[in-house]
Every structure is written in structure tokens, then in C-alpha cells.
């Protein structure tokens, strides 16, 4: 099968790979590049576990072809902590006991990150809206909503 | 969440250092950084992908299978059929002496539910495996199918599973598990009212965000390491050993970090065939359910039908309860005979009733085999029991919560399965619910205790 | 046509462990040279937090902080047998096995400490912070770090223990069904409040108040996780979930999360959780299994609340708008 080159930055570092044409970004990240933080819960765009941030926007990596990402700036949950210090969202998820099996967690954190990047002080409704493309089967969502609200408060206090 | 320490304060142990402390979870930092390793996060060079050819029919005879086109498909490495599986007919609970073996790893001569695995295709890529699977030609002779449990139990119904010989599981007690306590007919005779009602559920999927699957790597020394999200390591290893006729010492299972289970990962389905693929090709193999397979192919919670007949007195006492439960196992047993039996042990619920009659049936139909799920054998029974309790209370004009107090079991009460009640706490839960929900009940109920018959 | 309110109650119990017993779990515990403790198991963590709870149980039993315990589980080359994680058995069965193994290890640890301190092992106690003290004379003490070093390099002792928990299998009597299904039961009572739109049949669960009795909350925050998530799943079962919406008809089954419905983050009931603890006689520190039963009482409570609201009984799960509308129509037709 014809291979196509893809080149992008992942969490700030340059990546270049050859992939089969038609390979999803999810496969490229997990199987080629070795970033397994995006999870494949459905490979059909219905669970949100594969969520990543491409050029500042929330994207489902299972529905994104790797070859369309040339030159893109891609962020995943594995790159969120800086020098071992957790991002406020990660901290808030820990403190709120918002993870059980953890399979949905990287995707949830990506969705929440994009929300907080755009909306400093989101309302509960805005948080709900932001998370509504992500399935969690374990937590009943409330701890996740609380974690995002807490992280938002921490963020805006730091900014103030 | 609030912990109400005033209840049972006399028996609660205090002065512990670690127990009762809200310590942070040691696995959560891995979860929030995406570092936690699930089975599918292992990737091996040269790994093959396994895809199943599945039955499009609910019930059919297989006249022939032609895999020649599929084998020629670019990227295909191996195609497996029933004859490749050393011990193709198995049942999971055989390890605890619950038989007979009644399910094929790959269909042999017959399919009994729509979606049943018939042929396994191993290829270099998922896409090649999928495309090749579509090229497998299976010639079916469609047979009449039965979906309704009552129909299945009628004489002359299509036989779902020949290994049983009839459309129900045969317990040592006969066609159902029985509980007999007191004299239920005498109880109905003395009752002020009798209410018989029927309840029904539909199959429910566990829907974990991580689908069922495994990754198998040959170790080069004749051993195989299987990374899996099974809920039961040795259960899976031992069943794989039987199916593959391979000593257990050749198998190494690694797991324990699972993206949700809820009972859906107790079946032994993906591992044996993936290990077989690895053995026959000498290559690593992954077999991971698609979301569609997880939803429609993996075992759901069984549909159940529960018929409850109660005799109740105007003062609120239930004097007789007869329950007939039907568990829809689908085409194969898996854990359903266990679940139906667990139902028999659970009825008549947390109530003290002097006359009880329970029959629970495990019924075979031509649908996706059902199996364990959170609350196995009990969840649907509780739905039926507790709606019935509500109806009974309204029938005699009593408050539904007070009605439950009248019948609640307490320490020392004899249960229908002839064990004295120990450690009851239903009354206290209801007292606290009465307060929390502002649903007042008479003082005498608030003064009751699970400890004694008192009050 | 109107939005109608109702409330319903349900009370339940639930057995801990595999029905009829006969489900073993084993555990091994050993210390490293510097006094950390390794628990070896083959139990599976499905996300409920089995690893963390086993660490706390081991720590409490040995007398060290939880972060001194490492859990090595679910590798069949190293872990002794566990029947599996199901039937609310993990904490109860594996917890008991860990306690037994940890007690044996603790005894060796105290014996080595006794030799170092030249006292009787029975005169020693742990402070939970990593030290072993002489009872009544706490100034005379030794750290577990030093005890482990001594055991390994000086005294040639293995600070280790074996644990096993098995409830003997019960066989039901054929005719009467006399049997022993379980040794302990968790309990719950739930009150649900709903709104039903009698024009569309749509149900909104406004509040659920859940009271759970679970023996002992070994880690209250983790218990809360289970109970909140379980309560959500119960409501989901009541109103939404099935793979065969027109059972026994096999058609129309959902194949993805768009068709297989569950409440999303915008559909949550206001959820209250109250926990009572009546320690079980044979549970680890009195614990019972809370993981399954917490999803059961909401289903009938919601069903009863729907009746309370609109006066129709939906005795078939799930309680969909379609079923409610059909029942309301039948009711109107008399
Ligand atoms: S894997 Fe992409 S949405 Fe589920
Ligand atoms: S924590 Fe398991 S799916 Fe969200």
C-alpha cells in the first residue's frame, strides 16, 4: 500500500512518519509514534476517548486522517504536564477523584482543556456542553464536571 | 457523600490509621497523564490483526465454508476454521463442574445466533483482515429460530442447542432451580388479597469505554504471553488451556488494568483464538472488539421475565410469595445457569415471608448469549420485587415505605433458603431514607431495629 | 397536558461474593530490603480501585503508611490464584487474603524487631508511621526500615506471609433449595423524584437520595466514586439502556454510543449519597461489596416514581417515552 509522509509537532516536538494512506491520526499517534494517551473506545467518533487538540481545536483523532495533519500543532494529554508538574486540570481530576478506570480520562481532559483555553470562567452548563461528546461509563460524570469547574477556578485565581 | 456513624456505632471499629481514610488512588496519576498502560497500549512489531467472520443468520446449518478467496487476499497470513481449534466445544464454568460443554469457539456445522463467530482471519493490517473476512463464502441453510422464552419452552419449538437437548438448562433439581419454604398455597388461602404480576426486561450492554480484547505475543520458548482485559486471570488461562489443549505452563497472562468491566469481561472469548493464531503463525496477534461488536456481539445482561404472585394481609404482612423467573441465556450457557440460580437464592428479597415458592429457569433462545453483569441474577429481580411492593402497598392502602418496614427482614429471621438472617441493615437504611427524603413514617417504624424482633 | 411530578422508593439487599461460595483468592506479601511491602495477587482492577484498597488493607495490617505498599497484580507468572473480579467479591475475598498474608509477615517483622531490641515480640506495637515501639516505653523503638535491613542482611529472615480466603461451596438442596448463598449482604434504600411530560412521555429524574449500608467504607472517597457512578447507571438502566429495544424482536439494536442511549453529563439527577456501616462478621475490617448493589435500587424507585407521577405502570424495562405514551393512551381509552 502506498505510504504517505506526515510531519507535525506533537506536544512541541517534531514528528515525521510514513503511514499508509487512510491511516487515522489515532493509529498514527498510538502505533507509529508511540503516544498511547489518546484511547480508541469506538473508532467511529462516538466516545471521545481519542480526543486531541489540533491547532487549538478539539478533534477526534479516530476521524482525522493523519495525512491531513501536515504542519499541524497537535497536543495530547501525555504532553500536558510540564517538567513533571501536573496541569491544573490533571490536579483537579486527581483531587476530585474524577477517574475510575481512567480510560475516558485523557479525552475528557482534552475536551476540558479546550474549553478552559477559550472560556476562563465557564458556567456549569458550559462545562456540560464541552464534555458532552465524551462518554464515561464509570463515574456518572458529576466528579468530572466538578473537577473541571475547580480547575477553572484555580486558573482564574492564578490569572488574577 | 455523608457517613452516618450514629448507626451501628456499637460495632464499628475506630482507631485505624489507613482504613477509613480517603487516601488518593495510586493509579490516578497514571490516568490523568495518559501513562496508565491498558492491554491495547502494547504494540509488537509484526503484529497481526484478527477479524471474525460472523453469522448473518439467527439459526442455520453450515453447508460449506470456502476460504480460498480470503486466503489469497493481500496481507492475509492465516485463516482459521473450527477444525483448527483443538478442543472447539467448551463452556466457561466447566472448571467448577457446571456443564455440559455447549459452545463452539468457531462454529462447526451450525450457527445458533446472529453474530456467532465462524471463521477467524489473521492479516497484516486491520483493513486487510476486514476485507478478507468479507471474501469468506459460507453456504448456509437457514433454520427456524426462536426468540421468545415462552415459545422456546413449548413442545415442538426449534431446538436451540443440541448439547442441552432441550431449550432450558437442566439443574440437578430439574428444569429449574427451586426454593420451597412453608406452604405457599395455604398462605394464599389465608391472604386478604392476592396480586399476580409479570415483569420484563430487555438485554443490557455493559458498554465499557474500553472494548474487550487481547494482544498475544509468542515468547520463543513455546510460551505465549497474553495481555488481556479479562476480569478473571486464571479463569481465562485455564479455559484457554482446555480449548487449546496446551499445558497451562505454556501460558502467561498479564492484565489487571481494565477500562471498565461491569461483568462484560468475565467471558473467555477473545483470548483462546488469539493465542491459537499466534501459535499457528508464530507472530504476535491482537484481537480487539470493535464498538459494534462490543454492543451486539459481546454478552449482554440477560433479558428476564419475572412473575410474582403475592398474598398480603390488610395489616401489611405478606404471607405468601411465589416467584417464577426466566433468564434468557441466548444460544449458549456462558454464566447464565449461575445467574438464574443466584436469582433463586435472592428471592423473595430482603423480606421475611413465611411461605415461599421459587422457580428460576435458564432458557435458550437464538440470540447473543447473555452473561454476567453488575448485579448479576439480582438487578432485574429487584426491579420486579420492588415495583411489586409498591403495588401491594397501594392495593391495601398503606404507605409504600411503611409497608416495607412491616415486612423487612431482621437478625435471626429464617430466610426462604433456610439460612437465619445475620447482619441485616435494611430497616436502618429505610429510616435514614425517610429522614433524608423527608418521607415521614410512623414513630413505631423509626423505633425499629435490625438487631431484634423488638418494637 | 402537563409536566407531572412523582416520587418512588425501593429497598434492596445484595450478597457479597460469588453465589454459593467456593471462590478462592490468594495473596502473598513480602518486604523489600528497605522495608517496603510488596503484595502479589492476580486480582483485576476494573477501575474500581482494587489496587489502592489492597494497599490500604496491607498497610493497616502491617502497620505502615499506605505509600510503603506496592501492589503487583494480575500477572499469572507471579500472582497466586484469584477467581476474578466479579460478584462484588474483590474487596471481600482478596482483602481477607491480604490480611492473612500481611499478618504473617507482620509477625516475622515483630520477631526480628524483638531480637534487635532484646524484648519479646508480644511487647511490640507499630505506630502506623513506619516504626516499631515497645508498648509502654515508646522511647525504645526501631524503624521498619532498619528491621527489614536486619532481617535481610543480618538475621537471614524472610519477612513474608501467605494468605488464602475461601468460603466453602454450598450445594443447594434439590427439593427445598436450602443453601448458603453468601455470608454477608449490603443494603440500600433509594427515593427518586421524577418529572414526566405526559405529552411526550419523557422522564426527568430530578433527585435521587440513596442510602447504602456497605459494612465499612475502607476508603470513603473511593466508595463515593462507586456509589455515584452506580446510581447513575441504575437510572440509565431504568430509562434508557437496551441492546434490543423491541425484545424479543432481534432488530433495531444500537451499535454505537449514538444509538445505545445513556444519560450524558447534561442529564444528571441531583444525587445524594448517605452511607451506613454495619461491619460484616467476615469482611476485611467489616467491608462488604458495594460495587454492584449500588446500581440496583434506582431502577424500581424510578419506576415507582413514574407511576406516582402519571398513574401508569411500566413493567417492562427500559421505561421509554414510547412505553409511557402507549400506557397513557391505554389509560385514556379506559
Ligand atoms: S475512538 Fe474516537 S470517538 Fe471513540
Ligand atoms: S473512568 Fe471509566 S470510563 Fe470514565
Coordinates of C-alpha atoms and ligand atoms in Angstrom, one line a residue, chain A residues 98-105 108 135-139 144, chain B residues 209 259-260 262, ligand 2:
Chain A
X98 CA -12.8 12.0 38.9
X99 CA -11.1 8.9 37.4
X100 CA -12.1 5.3 38.0
X101 CA -10.9 3.1 35.2
X102 CA -9.3 6.1 33.6
X103 CA -10.0 5.1 30.0
X104 CA -12.0 8.2 29.3
X105 CA -9.8 10.5 31.3
X108 CA -12.1 14.3 29.0
X135 CA -18.5 9.0 27.2
X136 CA -17.7 7.9 30.7
X137 CA -19.2 4.6 31.9
X138 CA -17.8 4.6 35.4
X139 CA -18.1 8.0 37.2
X144 CA -15.6 15.2 36.2
Chain B
X209 CA -15.4 2.6 27.1
X259 CA -11.0 0.2 31.1
X260 CA -14.3 -0.8 32.8
X262 CA -19.2 -4.3 34.8
Ligands
LIG2 S1 -13.5 6.5 34.4 FE1 -14.0 4.6 33.3 S2 -14.9 5.4 31.5 FE2 -14.6 7.2 32.7

